[in-house]
Amino acid sequence: MREMHLCRRLIGRGRGRRQAVLVVFLIVAILLLARFVRQEPVPEVGSWLRDVDRIPKDDYTMLLLERADRKSPWPNYAEPKWRATSEQQRGLNQVIKAALSRPNKKAKSDNAPLWAQRRLQVKAATKSAWDAYVRDAFGSDEYHPLSHRGENMTKAGVGYFIADVLDTLLLTGLTDEYKRGRDHLASTLTFDQPGAVSLFETTIRVLGGLLSAYHWSGETDTTLLRLADELGGRLAWSFDTETGIPPETAQLQPSGKPRAYLSSTAEVATLQLEFRYLAKLTGKQQYRKYVDRIMDVMFKAPKYDGLVPIYMDATSGKFSGGEIRLGSRGDSYYEYLLKQWLQTRQSEPELLAEYEAAMEGVKKYLVTLSPNQRLTYVGEIQQATSDTPYFNPKMDHLVCFLPGSLALGATRGRALSNIPPAQLSARNREDLILARELADTCMHMYLDTKTGLSPELVYFRHIDPANGKEAEFSKDDQLVPPTGDILARGGDRHSLLRPETVESLFVLWSITGEEKWREYGWSIFSAIEKWAKLPAGGYTSLRDITIVPPPREDKMETFFVSETLKYLYLLFSDSDSVPLSQYVFNTEAHPLPQFNWD
């Protein structure tokens, strides 16, 4: 050893040997200590990277056993038994490795000029949609671009279109357009008018839009906050029922007490982000109490292993009906469980507990694979209240919000590049794997069509696990004959240019940094430009995306500008342009800041 050789040289022979011994021992001790320090284990991340192929088999096996041991509410229901494979686990490891290897610890493309140019194209599309609306229907709640006219929800209108798109105009840098829309609302909009509106749609689009515009314009525009407060006060009349569960329709000039019978589960559970933030800004805690009371009723209501039917009985305060799905009337119930928890900076654990229980139910009863393309998808349960519930292999495009929610829940909005891998539990990893698999399936709903655009909903070829037989289907419905698994029936082939898939692509890009999610988004945007854009400006919905060219529908949905274009713009921007660890997007893509109640 080099240390021993040095020791002999220093000690030598003869006089002064004893003194030298002490010095030598001190030097050797220092050298050995230095060697020990050099041989300390490398930090956690470095150790993980050296063994990147390892997967948490024991932890995941325990998670699967716990899931299997939970008693099913349906003894006669054949569970799909989905699980993440070892290959998918190793694939996730490679994603984590790539994220950790990034020098700046955030998702950033190697081809920044290309994505900047694509981002500008989305900005131009946003301007085209806005300019067409201004030309034909400025001030109207809805826009019909083929007939060049607008239409209102009430006689005077409720600012439905403009309020919904204001923050998109701000975030895309269209400041002149924003000012025109904002000034119009400030000078003309009043909610003191007769008329009935959808409580859910008005909350997520108008109230959410006003609150987001107030925040992103600097939180100094008191006119926007005043309008939000006025609208919130009028909508709040709907909460004055025996159980607190509101009816689906709100009166702008209410009188008496509201009457509620059956209300959509998603609609009454998707008011909370907006009213809680309104309470925070105004100091009026009654807004929070209204929507928290709804959640209290939902927490106490019996569930099916975390899953809930798509209606609530406002009289009894219990869930109603035999349909369980994450599509229409069910979707944002699950979305807002997680987002409410994130909104108040993870300070309300009961919301997280409900969300995690629900996701366990989704994975146990609703997730399965298609037989040929091996596509992972989320089906539905029919006749849940009977002795013979059955799996329905149907998935709305609306369900494509779920990949983003799963990824958001797994990392709490943080990028993988900023998370030590050991902090990801077996459940977190499974959620990320399921998120990536579902997002790929959602993209197949686009890429497998002739137009590159997704139908409103699809069915999948399905083999019944109870008998091993494939359900009958029409070959005319196959998007990719003869072996394709995705089926689009005649009445389901329309496209409203919905945002759910691009929402999940944005979240996955922000969290994983994988370039493929951006490329998927570019594919969708290119198809929109090719088939939905009008020569004179503006965009339309499409009646049948399996036909080339697809016939048009005389409608440009507000959510196309508010959500679809906004998410595409953010997808092509830096991943921290709206940090998911600091903001929550409401279900209409209005980014609201996280906050503390104190």
Coordinates of C-alpha atoms in Angstrom, one line a residue:
M1 CA 0.0 0.0 0.0
R2 CA 1.2 3.5 -0.8
E3 CA 0.4 4.6 2.8
M4 CA 2.6 1.9 4.3
H5 CA 5.5 2.7 2.0
L6 CA 5.2 6.4 3.0
C7 CA 5.1 5.3 6.7
R8 CA 8.4 3.4 6.5
R9 CA 10.1 6.4 4.8
L10 CA 9.0 8.8 7.4
I11 CA 9.9 6.6 10.4
G12 CA 13.4 5.7 9.2
R13 CA 16.1 4.6 11.7
G14 CA 17.8 6.2 14.6
R15 CA 17.2 9.3 16.6
G16 CA 13.7 11.0 16.8
R17 CA 11.9 7.8 15.9
R18 CA 9.3 8.1 18.6
Q19 CA 8.3 11.6 17.6
A20 CA 8.1 10.5 14.0
V21 CA 5.8 7.6 14.9
L22 CA 3.2 10.0 16.2
V23 CA 3.4 12.2 13.1
V24 CA 3.2 9.1 10.9
F25 CA 0.1 7.8 12.6
L26 CA -1.6 11.1 12.2
I27 CA -0.7 11.2 8.5
V28 CA -1.9 7.6 7.9
A29 CA -5.2 8.4 9.7
I30 CA -5.8 11.4 7.5
L31 CA -5.0 9.3 4.3
L32 CA -7.3 6.5 5.4
L33 CA -10.0 8.9 6.2
A34 CA -9.6 10.5 2.7
R35 CA -9.9 7.1 1.1
F36 CA -13.0 6.3 3.2
V37 CA -14.6 9.6 2.0
R38 CA -13.8 8.8 -1.6
Q39 CA -15.4 5.4 -1.3
E40 CA -18.7 6.6 0.3
P41 CA -21.8 5.5 -1.6
V42 CA -22.7 8.0 -4.4
P43 CA -25.9 9.9 -4.0
E44 CA -29.2 8.1 -4.4
V45 CA -29.7 9.2 -8.0
G46 CA -26.3 8.1 -9.1
S47 CA -26.8 4.7 -7.5
W48 CA -30.1 4.3 -9.2
L49 CA -28.7 5.2 -12.6
R50 CA -26.1 2.5 -12.3
D51 CA -28.8 -0.1 -11.9
V52 CA -31.4 1.4 -14.2
D53 CA -33.0 -2.0 -15.1
R54 CA -34.1 -2.8 -11.6
I55 CA -37.8 -2.7 -10.9
P56 CA -39.6 -2.7 -7.5
K57 CA -41.0 -6.2 -7.9
D58 CA -41.7 -6.9 -4.2
D59 CA -43.4 -3.5 -3.6
Y60 CA -45.5 -3.9 -6.7
T61 CA -46.4 -7.5 -5.9
M62 CA -47.7 -6.3 -2.5
L63 CA -49.7 -3.6 -4.2
L64 CA -51.3 -6.1 -6.6
L65 CA -52.1 -8.5 -3.7
E66 CA -53.7 -5.8 -1.7
R67 CA -55.8 -4.8 -4.7
A68 CA -56.9 -8.4 -5.3
D69 CA -57.8 -8.9 -1.6
R70 CA -60.2 -6.1 -1.6
K71 CA -63.7 -7.5 -1.6
S72 CA -65.6 -6.7 -4.9
P73 CA -69.0 -5.1 -4.6
W74 CA -70.0 -7.3 -7.6
P75 CA -69.4 -11.0 -6.9
N76 CA -70.6 -11.9 -10.5
Y77 CA -68.4 -9.3 -12.3
A78 CA -65.4 -10.6 -14.2
E79 CA -62.5 -8.3 -13.3
P80 CA -60.1 -7.4 -16.2
K81 CA -57.0 -7.9 -14.0
W82 CA -54.8 -5.2 -15.6
R83 CA -51.3 -4.9 -14.3
A84 CA -48.1 -3.1 -15.4
T85 CA -45.6 -5.5 -17.1
S86 CA -41.9 -5.8 -16.4
E87 CA -41.3 -4.4 -19.9
Q88 CA -43.3 -1.3 -19.0
Q89 CA -41.5 -0.9 -15.7
R90 CA -38.2 -1.0 -17.5
G91 CA -39.5 1.4 -20.1
L92 CA -40.4 3.9 -17.3
N93 CA -36.9 3.5 -15.9
Q94 CA -35.5 4.7 -19.2
V95 CA -37.8 7.7 -19.2
I96 CA -36.7 8.5 -15.6
K97 CA -33.0 8.0 -16.6
A98 CA -33.4 10.4 -19.5
A99 CA -35.1 13.0 -17.3
L100 CA -32.4 12.8 -14.6
S101 CA -29.7 13.1 -17.2
R102 CA -31.0 16.4 -18.4
P103 CA -28.5 19.2 -17.5
N104 CA -31.0 21.9 -16.7
K105 CA -33.5 19.6 -14.9
K106 CA -36.5 20.6 -17.0
A107 CA -38.1 19.4 -20.2
K108 CA -36.5 21.2 -23.1
S109 CA -36.3 20.3 -26.7
D110 CA -33.0 19.9 -28.6
N111 CA -34.7 21.7 -31.5
A112 CA -36.0 24.9 -29.8
P113 CA -36.3 26.9 -33.1
L114 CA -38.7 24.3 -34.5
W115 CA -41.0 24.3 -31.5
A116 CA -40.9 28.1 -31.4
Q117 CA -42.0 28.2 -35.0
R118 CA -44.8 25.6 -34.3
R119 CA -45.9 27.6 -31.2
L120 CA -46.3 30.7 -33.5
Q121 CA -48.5 28.7 -35.8
V122 CA -50.8 27.9 -32.8
K123 CA -50.8 31.6 -31.9
A124 CA -51.8 32.4 -35.5
A125 CA -54.6 29.8 -35.3
T126 CA -55.8 31.4 -32.1
K127 CA -55.9 34.8 -33.7
S128 CA -57.7 33.4 -36.8
A129 CA -60.4 31.9 -34.5
W130 CA -60.7 35.1 -32.5
D131 CA -60.8 37.4 -35.6
A132 CA -63.5 35.3 -37.2
Y133 CA -65.6 35.4 -34.0
V134 CA -65.1 39.2 -33.8
R135 CA -66.1 39.6 -37.4
D136 CA -69.3 37.5 -37.3
A137 CA -70.5 37.3 -33.7
F138 CA -68.6 39.6 -31.3
G139 CA -70.2 39.6 -27.9
S140 CA -72.3 36.5 -28.5
D141 CA -72.1 33.4 -26.3
E142 CA -71.7 31.0 -29.2
Y143 CA -70.3 31.2 -32.7
H144 CA -71.6 29.6 -35.9
P145 CA -68.8 30.2 -38.5
L146 CA -70.6 28.7 -41.5
S147 CA -73.7 30.9 -41.2
H148 CA -71.5 33.8 -39.9
R149 CA -73.7 34.4 -36.8
G150 CA -73.7 34.3 -33.1
E151 CA -76.2 33.0 -30.5
N152 CA -76.8 33.8 -26.8
M153 CA -77.6 31.6 -23.9
T154 CA -79.9 34.3 -22.5
K155 CA -81.5 37.3 -24.2
A156 CA -78.6 39.6 -23.3
G157 CA -75.8 36.9 -23.2
V158 CA -73.6 36.0 -20.3
G159 CA -70.1 36.5 -21.8
Y160 CA -69.8 32.8 -22.5
F161 CA -67.3 33.0 -25.4
I162 CA -65.2 36.0 -24.4
A163 CA -64.8 35.1 -20.8
D164 CA -63.8 31.6 -21.7
V165 CA -61.0 32.6 -24.1
L166 CA -59.5 35.7 -22.3
D167 CA -56.7 33.9 -20.6
T168 CA -55.8 32.1 -23.9
L169 CA -55.4 35.4 -25.5
L170 CA -53.2 36.6 -22.7
L171 CA -51.0 33.4 -22.5
T172 CA -50.5 33.4 -26.3
G173 CA -49.4 37.0 -26.3
L174 CA -52.5 38.4 -28.2
T175 CA -52.7 41.5 -25.9
D176 CA -54.7 43.7 -28.2
E177 CA -57.3 41.0 -28.7
Y178 CA -57.4 40.5 -25.0
K179 CA -58.0 44.1 -24.3
R180 CA -60.8 44.3 -26.8
G181 CA -62.5 41.3 -25.2
R182 CA -61.9 42.5 -21.6
D183 CA -63.2 46.0 -22.4
H184 CA -66.3 44.6 -24.0
L185 CA -67.2 42.6 -20.8
A186 CA -66.3 45.5 -18.6
S187 CA -68.7 47.9 -20.5
T188 CA -71.6 45.6 -21.4
L189 CA -71.8 42.5 -19.3
T190 CA -74.3 42.2 -16.5
F191 CA -75.6 39.1 -14.8
D192 CA -78.7 40.9 -13.5
Q193 CA -81.0 39.5 -16.2
P194 CA -83.7 36.9 -16.5
G195 CA -82.6 33.5 -17.8
A196 CA -81.5 30.0 -16.9
V197 CA -78.0 28.8 -17.5
S198 CA -76.1 25.6 -16.8
L199 CA -74.5 25.8 -13.4
F200 CA -71.6 23.6 -14.4
E201 CA -70.8 25.2 -17.8
T202 CA -71.2 28.7 -16.6
T203 CA -69.0 28.0 -13.6
I204 CA -66.1 26.4 -15.5
R205 CA -66.2 28.7 -18.5
V206 CA -67.4 32.1 -17.4
L207 CA -66.5 32.1 -13.7
G208 CA -63.3 30.2 -14.2
G209 CA -62.4 32.3 -17.2
L210 CA -62.9 35.6 -15.3
L211 CA -60.8 34.4 -12.3
S212 CA -58.0 33.2 -14.5
A213 CA -57.9 36.4 -16.5
Y214 CA -57.9 38.3 -13.3
H215 CA -54.8 36.4 -12.1
W216 CA -52.9 36.4 -15.3
S217 CA -53.5 40.1 -15.9
G218 CA -51.7 40.8 -12.6
E219 CA -54.5 40.6 -10.1
T220 CA -55.1 44.3 -10.3
D221 CA -58.2 44.4 -12.6
T222 CA -60.9 44.9 -10.1
T223 CA -63.6 44.9 -12.8
L224 CA -62.9 41.3 -13.6
L225 CA -63.0 40.3 -10.0
R226 CA -66.2 42.3 -9.5
L227 CA -67.9 40.4 -12.4
A228 CA -66.7 37.1 -11.0
D229 CA -68.1 37.9 -7.6
E230 CA -71.4 39.0 -9.0
L231 CA -71.7 35.9 -11.1
G232 CA -70.7 33.7 -8.1
G233 CA -73.3 35.3 -5.9
R234 CA -76.1 34.6 -8.4
L235 CA -75.0 31.0 -9.1
A236 CA -74.7 30.4 -5.3
W237 CA -78.5 30.4 -5.0
S238 CA -78.4 26.9 -6.5
F239 CA -76.7 25.5 -3.4
D240 CA -79.6 26.2 -1.1
T241 CA -81.1 22.8 -1.2
E242 CA -81.8 20.3 1.6
T243 CA -78.6 18.4 1.0
G244 CA -76.6 21.1 -0.6
I245 CA -76.5 19.2 -3.9
P246 CA -77.6 21.8 -6.5
P247 CA -79.7 21.3 -9.6
E248 CA -78.0 21.3 -13.0
T249 CA -79.7 24.6 -14.0
A250 CA -79.1 28.0 -12.3
Q251 CA -81.4 31.0 -12.4
L252 CA -79.7 34.4 -12.8
Q253 CA -82.6 36.2 -11.1
P254 CA -83.5 33.5 -8.5
S255 CA -86.6 33.5 -6.4
G256 CA -87.7 31.0 -3.8
K257 CA -85.6 27.9 -3.2
P258 CA -84.0 25.7 -6.0
R259 CA -85.5 22.3 -6.7
A260 CA -83.0 19.5 -7.3
Y261 CA -83.8 15.9 -8.0
L262 CA -81.1 14.0 -10.0
S263 CA -77.9 15.9 -10.8
S264 CA -74.9 14.8 -12.9
T265 CA -72.2 13.6 -10.6
A266 CA -69.4 15.3 -12.6
E267 CA -71.3 18.6 -12.8
V268 CA -71.9 19.1 -9.1
A269 CA -68.4 17.9 -8.2
T270 CA -66.7 20.3 -10.7
L271 CA -67.6 23.6 -9.1
Q272 CA -65.1 23.5 -6.3
L273 CA -61.8 24.9 -7.8
E274 CA -63.6 28.0 -9.0
F275 CA -65.7 28.8 -5.9
R276 CA -62.8 28.1 -3.5
Y277 CA -60.5 30.4 -5.4
L278 CA -63.3 33.0 -5.5
A279 CA -63.6 32.7 -1.7
K280 CA -59.8 33.2 -1.4
L281 CA -59.8 36.3 -3.5
T282 CA -62.9 38.0 -2.0
G283 CA -62.6 36.8 1.5
K284 CA -66.2 35.5 1.3
Q285 CA -65.9 32.1 2.9
Q286 CA -69.5 31.2 2.2
Y287 CA -68.4 30.4 -1.3
R288 CA -66.1 27.8 0.0
K289 CA -68.6 26.4 2.4
Y290 CA -71.2 25.8 -0.4
V291 CA -68.9 23.6 -2.4
D292 CA -67.2 21.9 0.6
R293 CA -70.6 20.8 1.7
I294 CA -71.1 19.1 -1.6
M295 CA -67.9 17.2 -1.1
D296 CA -68.9 16.3 2.5
V297 CA -72.1 14.7 1.1
M298 CA -70.1 12.8 -1.5
F299 CA -67.5 11.6 1.0
K300 CA -70.3 10.0 3.1
A301 CA -72.3 8.5 0.2
P302 CA -71.8 4.8 -0.3
K303 CA -69.4 3.9 -3.2
Y304 CA -68.4 0.9 -5.2
D305 CA -64.8 0.4 -4.1
G306 CA -64.1 4.1 -4.8
L307 CA -66.2 4.3 -8.0
V308 CA -69.4 6.2 -8.3
P309 CA -72.5 6.2 -10.6
I310 CA -73.0 9.2 -12.9
Y311 CA -75.9 10.7 -11.0
M312 CA -76.5 12.1 -7.5
D313 CA -79.9 12.1 -5.8
A314 CA -80.2 15.6 -4.4
T315 CA -82.9 14.5 -2.0
S316 CA -81.1 11.6 -0.3
G317 CA -77.5 12.8 -1.0
K318 CA -76.6 9.4 -2.4
F319 CA -75.3 8.4 -5.8
S320 CA -77.9 7.0 -8.2
G321 CA -78.1 4.8 -11.2
G322 CA -76.3 1.8 -12.5
E323 CA -73.8 3.4 -14.9
I324 CA -70.2 3.9 -13.8
R325 CA -67.8 5.6 -16.2
L326 CA -65.1 8.2 -16.5
G327 CA -66.7 9.7 -19.6
S328 CA -69.6 12.1 -19.7
R329 CA -71.2 12.9 -16.4
G330 CA -68.5 11.0 -14.5
D331 CA -65.1 12.4 -15.7
S332 CA -64.4 15.5 -13.7
Y333 CA -65.6 14.1 -10.4
Y334 CA -62.4 12.1 -10.4
E335 CA -60.3 15.0 -11.9
Y336 CA -61.3 17.5 -9.2
L337 CA -60.7 15.1 -6.2
L338 CA -57.0 15.4 -7.1
K339 CA -57.0 19.0 -8.2
Q340 CA -58.7 20.3 -5.0
W341 CA -56.0 18.6 -3.0
L342 CA -53.3 20.2 -5.2
Q343 CA -55.1 23.6 -5.2
T344 CA -54.6 24.2 -1.5
R345 CA -51.0 22.8 -1.6
Q346 CA -51.8 19.3 -0.5
S347 CA -53.3 20.4 2.8
E348 CA -56.6 18.4 2.7
P349 CA -55.7 14.7 3.0
E350 CA -59.2 13.5 2.7
L351 CA -59.3 14.6 -0.9
L352 CA -56.2 12.6 -1.8
A353 CA -57.5 9.6 0.0
E354 CA -60.7 9.7 -2.1
Y355 CA -58.8 10.2 -5.3
E356 CA -56.4 7.3 -4.6
A357 CA -59.3 5.0 -3.6
A358 CA -61.1 5.9 -6.9
M359 CA -58.0 5.2 -9.0
E360 CA -57.6 1.8 -7.3
G361 CA -61.2 1.1 -8.3
V362 CA -60.5 2.2 -11.9
K363 CA -57.5 -0.1 -12.2
K364 CA -59.3 -3.0 -10.6
Y365 CA -62.5 -2.9 -12.5
L366 CA -62.2 -0.7 -15.6
V367 CA -58.8 -1.0 -17.2
T368 CA -58.1 -3.7 -19.8
L369 CA -56.3 -4.4 -23.0
S370 CA -57.7 -4.8 -26.5
P371 CA -57.0 -8.3 -28.1
N372 CA -54.9 -7.4 -31.2
Q373 CA -53.4 -4.0 -31.0
R374 CA -52.9 -4.5 -27.2
L375 CA -54.2 -1.0 -26.5
T376 CA -54.8 -0.1 -22.8
Y377 CA -58.2 1.5 -22.3
V378 CA -60.8 2.4 -19.7
G379 CA -64.2 0.9 -20.1
E380 CA -67.5 1.3 -18.3
I381 CA -69.7 -0.7 -15.9
Q382 CA -73.4 -1.2 -16.8
Q383 CA -76.1 -2.3 -14.4
A384 CA -73.9 -1.7 -11.4
T385 CA -76.9 -1.9 -9.0
S386 CA -78.0 -5.3 -10.2
D387 CA -76.7 -8.9 -9.6
T388 CA -75.4 -9.0 -13.2
P389 CA -73.2 -6.0 -13.8
Y390 CA -71.1 -6.1 -17.0
F391 CA -68.2 -4.5 -18.6
N392 CA -68.9 -2.2 -21.6
P393 CA -65.8 -1.7 -23.8
K394 CA -66.7 1.9 -24.6
M395 CA -64.4 4.9 -24.1
D396 CA -65.4 8.5 -24.6
H397 CA -62.7 10.9 -25.9
L398 CA -63.5 12.7 -22.6
V399 CA -61.7 9.9 -20.8
C400 CA -58.4 11.1 -22.3
F401 CA -58.1 13.6 -19.5
L402 CA -57.1 10.6 -17.3
P403 CA -53.5 10.1 -18.5
G404 CA -52.7 13.7 -17.4
S405 CA -54.4 13.3 -14.1
L406 CA -52.6 10.1 -13.3
A407 CA -49.2 11.7 -14.1
L408 CA -50.1 14.7 -12.1
G409 CA -51.1 12.6 -9.1
A410 CA -48.0 10.5 -9.4
T411 CA -45.5 13.4 -9.2
R412 CA -47.7 16.1 -7.6
G413 CA -46.9 18.2 -10.8
R414 CA -43.2 18.0 -10.4
A415 CA -41.0 17.0 -13.3
L416 CA -39.3 13.6 -13.1
S417 CA -36.0 15.3 -13.5
N418 CA -36.5 16.9 -10.0
I419 CA -37.6 13.7 -8.2
P420 CA -35.2 11.2 -6.7
P421 CA -36.4 7.8 -8.1
A422 CA -36.7 6.2 -4.7
Q423 CA -39.4 8.8 -3.8
L424 CA -41.7 7.2 -6.4
S425 CA -43.7 4.5 -4.8
A426 CA -44.9 1.4 -6.6
R427 CA -48.3 3.1 -7.0
N428 CA -46.7 6.3 -8.4
R429 CA -44.8 4.2 -10.9
E430 CA -47.9 2.3 -11.9
D431 CA -49.8 5.5 -12.4
L432 CA -47.1 6.8 -14.6
I433 CA -47.1 3.6 -16.7
L434 CA -50.8 3.6 -17.0
A435 CA -50.8 7.3 -18.0
R436 CA -48.3 6.7 -20.8
E437 CA -50.2 3.6 -22.0
L438 CA -53.6 5.4 -22.0
A439 CA -52.1 8.4 -23.8
D440 CA -50.8 6.1 -26.6
T441 CA -54.3 4.7 -26.9
C442 CA -55.9 8.1 -27.1
M443 CA -53.4 8.9 -29.9
H444 CA -54.5 5.8 -31.7
M445 CA -58.0 7.2 -31.7
Y446 CA -56.5 10.0 -33.8
L447 CA -53.9 8.3 -35.9
D448 CA -56.0 5.3 -36.9
T449 CA -58.5 7.5 -38.7
K450 CA -58.3 8.8 -42.2
T451 CA -58.3 12.4 -41.1
G452 CA -56.0 12.1 -38.1
L453 CA -58.8 13.4 -35.8
S454 CA -60.5 11.4 -33.1
P455 CA -64.2 10.5 -33.0
E456 CA -66.3 11.6 -30.0
L457 CA -66.2 8.1 -28.6
V458 CA -65.1 4.6 -29.5
Y459 CA -65.7 1.0 -28.7
F460 CA -63.0 -1.7 -28.5
R461 CA -63.0 -5.2 -29.6
H462 CA -63.3 -7.2 -26.4
I463 CA -62.8 -10.7 -25.2
D464 CA -65.0 -11.5 -22.2
P465 CA -62.7 -12.8 -19.4
A466 CA -65.6 -14.9 -18.0
N467 CA -65.9 -17.1 -21.1
G468 CA -62.9 -16.2 -23.3
K469 CA -65.2 -15.3 -26.2
E470 CA -64.9 -12.1 -28.3
A471 CA -68.0 -9.9 -28.5
E472 CA -69.6 -9.5 -31.9
F473 CA -68.8 -6.3 -33.8
S474 CA -69.4 -4.8 -37.2
K475 CA -66.3 -4.7 -39.5
D476 CA -67.7 -1.5 -41.0
D477 CA -66.9 0.2 -37.6
Q478 CA -63.2 -0.7 -37.6
L479 CA -60.9 2.3 -38.0
V480 CA -58.1 0.0 -39.2
P481 CA -59.5 -3.1 -40.9
P482 CA -59.2 -6.1 -40.8
T483 CA -57.3 -6.4 -37.4
G484 CA -57.8 -3.0 -35.8
D485 CA -59.4 -3.0 -32.3
I486 CA -60.9 0.5 -32.3
L487 CA -64.5 0.7 -33.5
A488 CA -66.3 4.0 -34.3
R489 CA -70.1 3.6 -34.8
G490 CA -72.0 5.8 -37.2
G491 CA -73.5 8.2 -34.7
D492 CA -70.2 8.6 -32.8
R493 CA -67.9 9.7 -35.6
H494 CA -68.1 13.5 -35.1
S495 CA -65.4 15.7 -33.7
L496 CA -65.9 18.8 -31.6
L497 CA -62.1 19.4 -31.6
R498 CA -62.0 18.4 -28.0
P499 CA -59.0 19.1 -25.7
E500 CA -58.7 16.1 -23.4
T501 CA -55.9 14.4 -25.4
V502 CA -53.8 17.5 -25.9
E503 CA -54.3 18.3 -22.2
S504 CA -52.7 15.0 -21.2
L505 CA -49.9 15.4 -23.8
F506 CA -49.1 18.8 -22.2
V507 CA -49.0 17.3 -18.7
L508 CA -46.9 14.3 -19.8
W509 CA -44.5 16.5 -21.7
S510 CA -44.1 18.7 -18.6
I511 CA -43.5 15.8 -16.3
T512 CA -41.5 13.4 -18.4
G513 CA -39.8 15.6 -21.0
E514 CA -40.4 13.0 -23.7
E515 CA -40.4 14.6 -27.1
K516 CA -43.0 12.1 -28.4
W517 CA -45.8 13.8 -26.6
R518 CA -45.0 17.1 -28.5
E519 CA -44.9 15.2 -31.8
Y520 CA -48.3 13.7 -31.1
G521 CA -49.6 17.2 -30.4
W522 CA -48.2 18.5 -33.7
S523 CA -49.9 15.7 -35.5
I524 CA -53.3 16.7 -34.0
F525 CA -52.7 20.4 -34.7
S526 CA -51.8 19.6 -38.3
A527 CA -54.9 17.6 -38.8
I528 CA -57.0 20.4 -37.3
E529 CA -55.4 22.9 -39.7
K530 CA -56.0 20.6 -42.7
W531 CA -59.6 19.7 -42.1
A532 CA -61.3 22.1 -39.6
K533 CA -59.9 25.5 -40.6
L534 CA -62.1 27.7 -42.9
P535 CA -60.4 29.6 -45.8
A536 CA -62.0 32.9 -44.5
G537 CA -60.8 32.3 -40.9
G538 CA -62.2 30.4 -38.0
Y539 CA -62.7 26.7 -37.4
T540 CA -65.6 24.2 -37.4
S541 CA -66.5 21.0 -35.7
L542 CA -66.7 18.0 -38.1
R543 CA -69.6 15.5 -38.6
D544 CA -67.6 12.4 -39.6
I545 CA -63.8 12.1 -39.2
T546 CA -63.8 8.7 -41.1
I547 CA -64.6 10.5 -44.4
V548 CA -62.2 12.5 -46.5
P549 CA -62.9 15.4 -46.6
P550 CA -65.0 15.3 -43.4
P551 CA -68.3 17.2 -43.6
R552 CA -68.5 20.3 -41.5
E553 CA -70.7 21.3 -38.6
D554 CA -71.7 24.9 -38.1
K555 CA -70.2 25.4 -34.7
M556 CA -66.9 26.5 -33.2
E557 CA -66.9 25.5 -29.6
T558 CA -65.6 27.9 -27.0
F559 CA -63.4 25.1 -25.6
F560 CA -61.6 24.8 -28.9
V561 CA -60.0 28.2 -28.2
S562 CA -60.1 28.1 -24.4
E563 CA -58.6 24.6 -24.1
T564 CA -57.4 22.9 -27.2
L565 CA -55.4 25.7 -28.7
K566 CA -54.2 26.8 -25.2
Y567 CA -52.8 23.3 -24.4
L568 CA -51.2 23.1 -27.8
Y569 CA -49.5 26.4 -27.3
L570 CA -48.2 25.4 -23.9
L571 CA -47.2 22.0 -25.2
F572 CA -44.9 23.7 -27.7
S573 CA -43.6 26.1 -25.1
D574 CA -41.0 25.6 -22.3
S575 CA -42.3 23.1 -19.7
D576 CA -42.3 25.7 -16.9
S577 CA -44.4 28.4 -18.7
V578 CA -47.3 27.4 -16.4
P579 CA -45.6 25.3 -13.7
L580 CA -47.8 22.3 -12.7
S581 CA -46.3 22.4 -9.2
Q582 CA -47.7 25.9 -8.7
Y583 CA -51.0 25.9 -10.7
V584 CA -54.1 23.8 -11.2
F585 CA -56.0 23.9 -14.5
N586 CA -59.7 23.8 -14.0
T587 CA -61.6 21.4 -16.3
E588 CA -61.9 24.2 -18.9
A589 CA -58.1 24.7 -19.0
H590 CA -58.2 27.9 -16.9
P591 CA -54.9 27.9 -14.8
L592 CA -55.5 29.0 -11.3
P593 CA -52.7 29.5 -8.7
Q594 CA -52.3 27.1 -5.8
F595 CA -52.7 28.8 -2.4
N596 CA -53.0 28.4 1.4
W597 CA -56.2 29.2 3.3
D598 CA -54.2 31.0 6.0

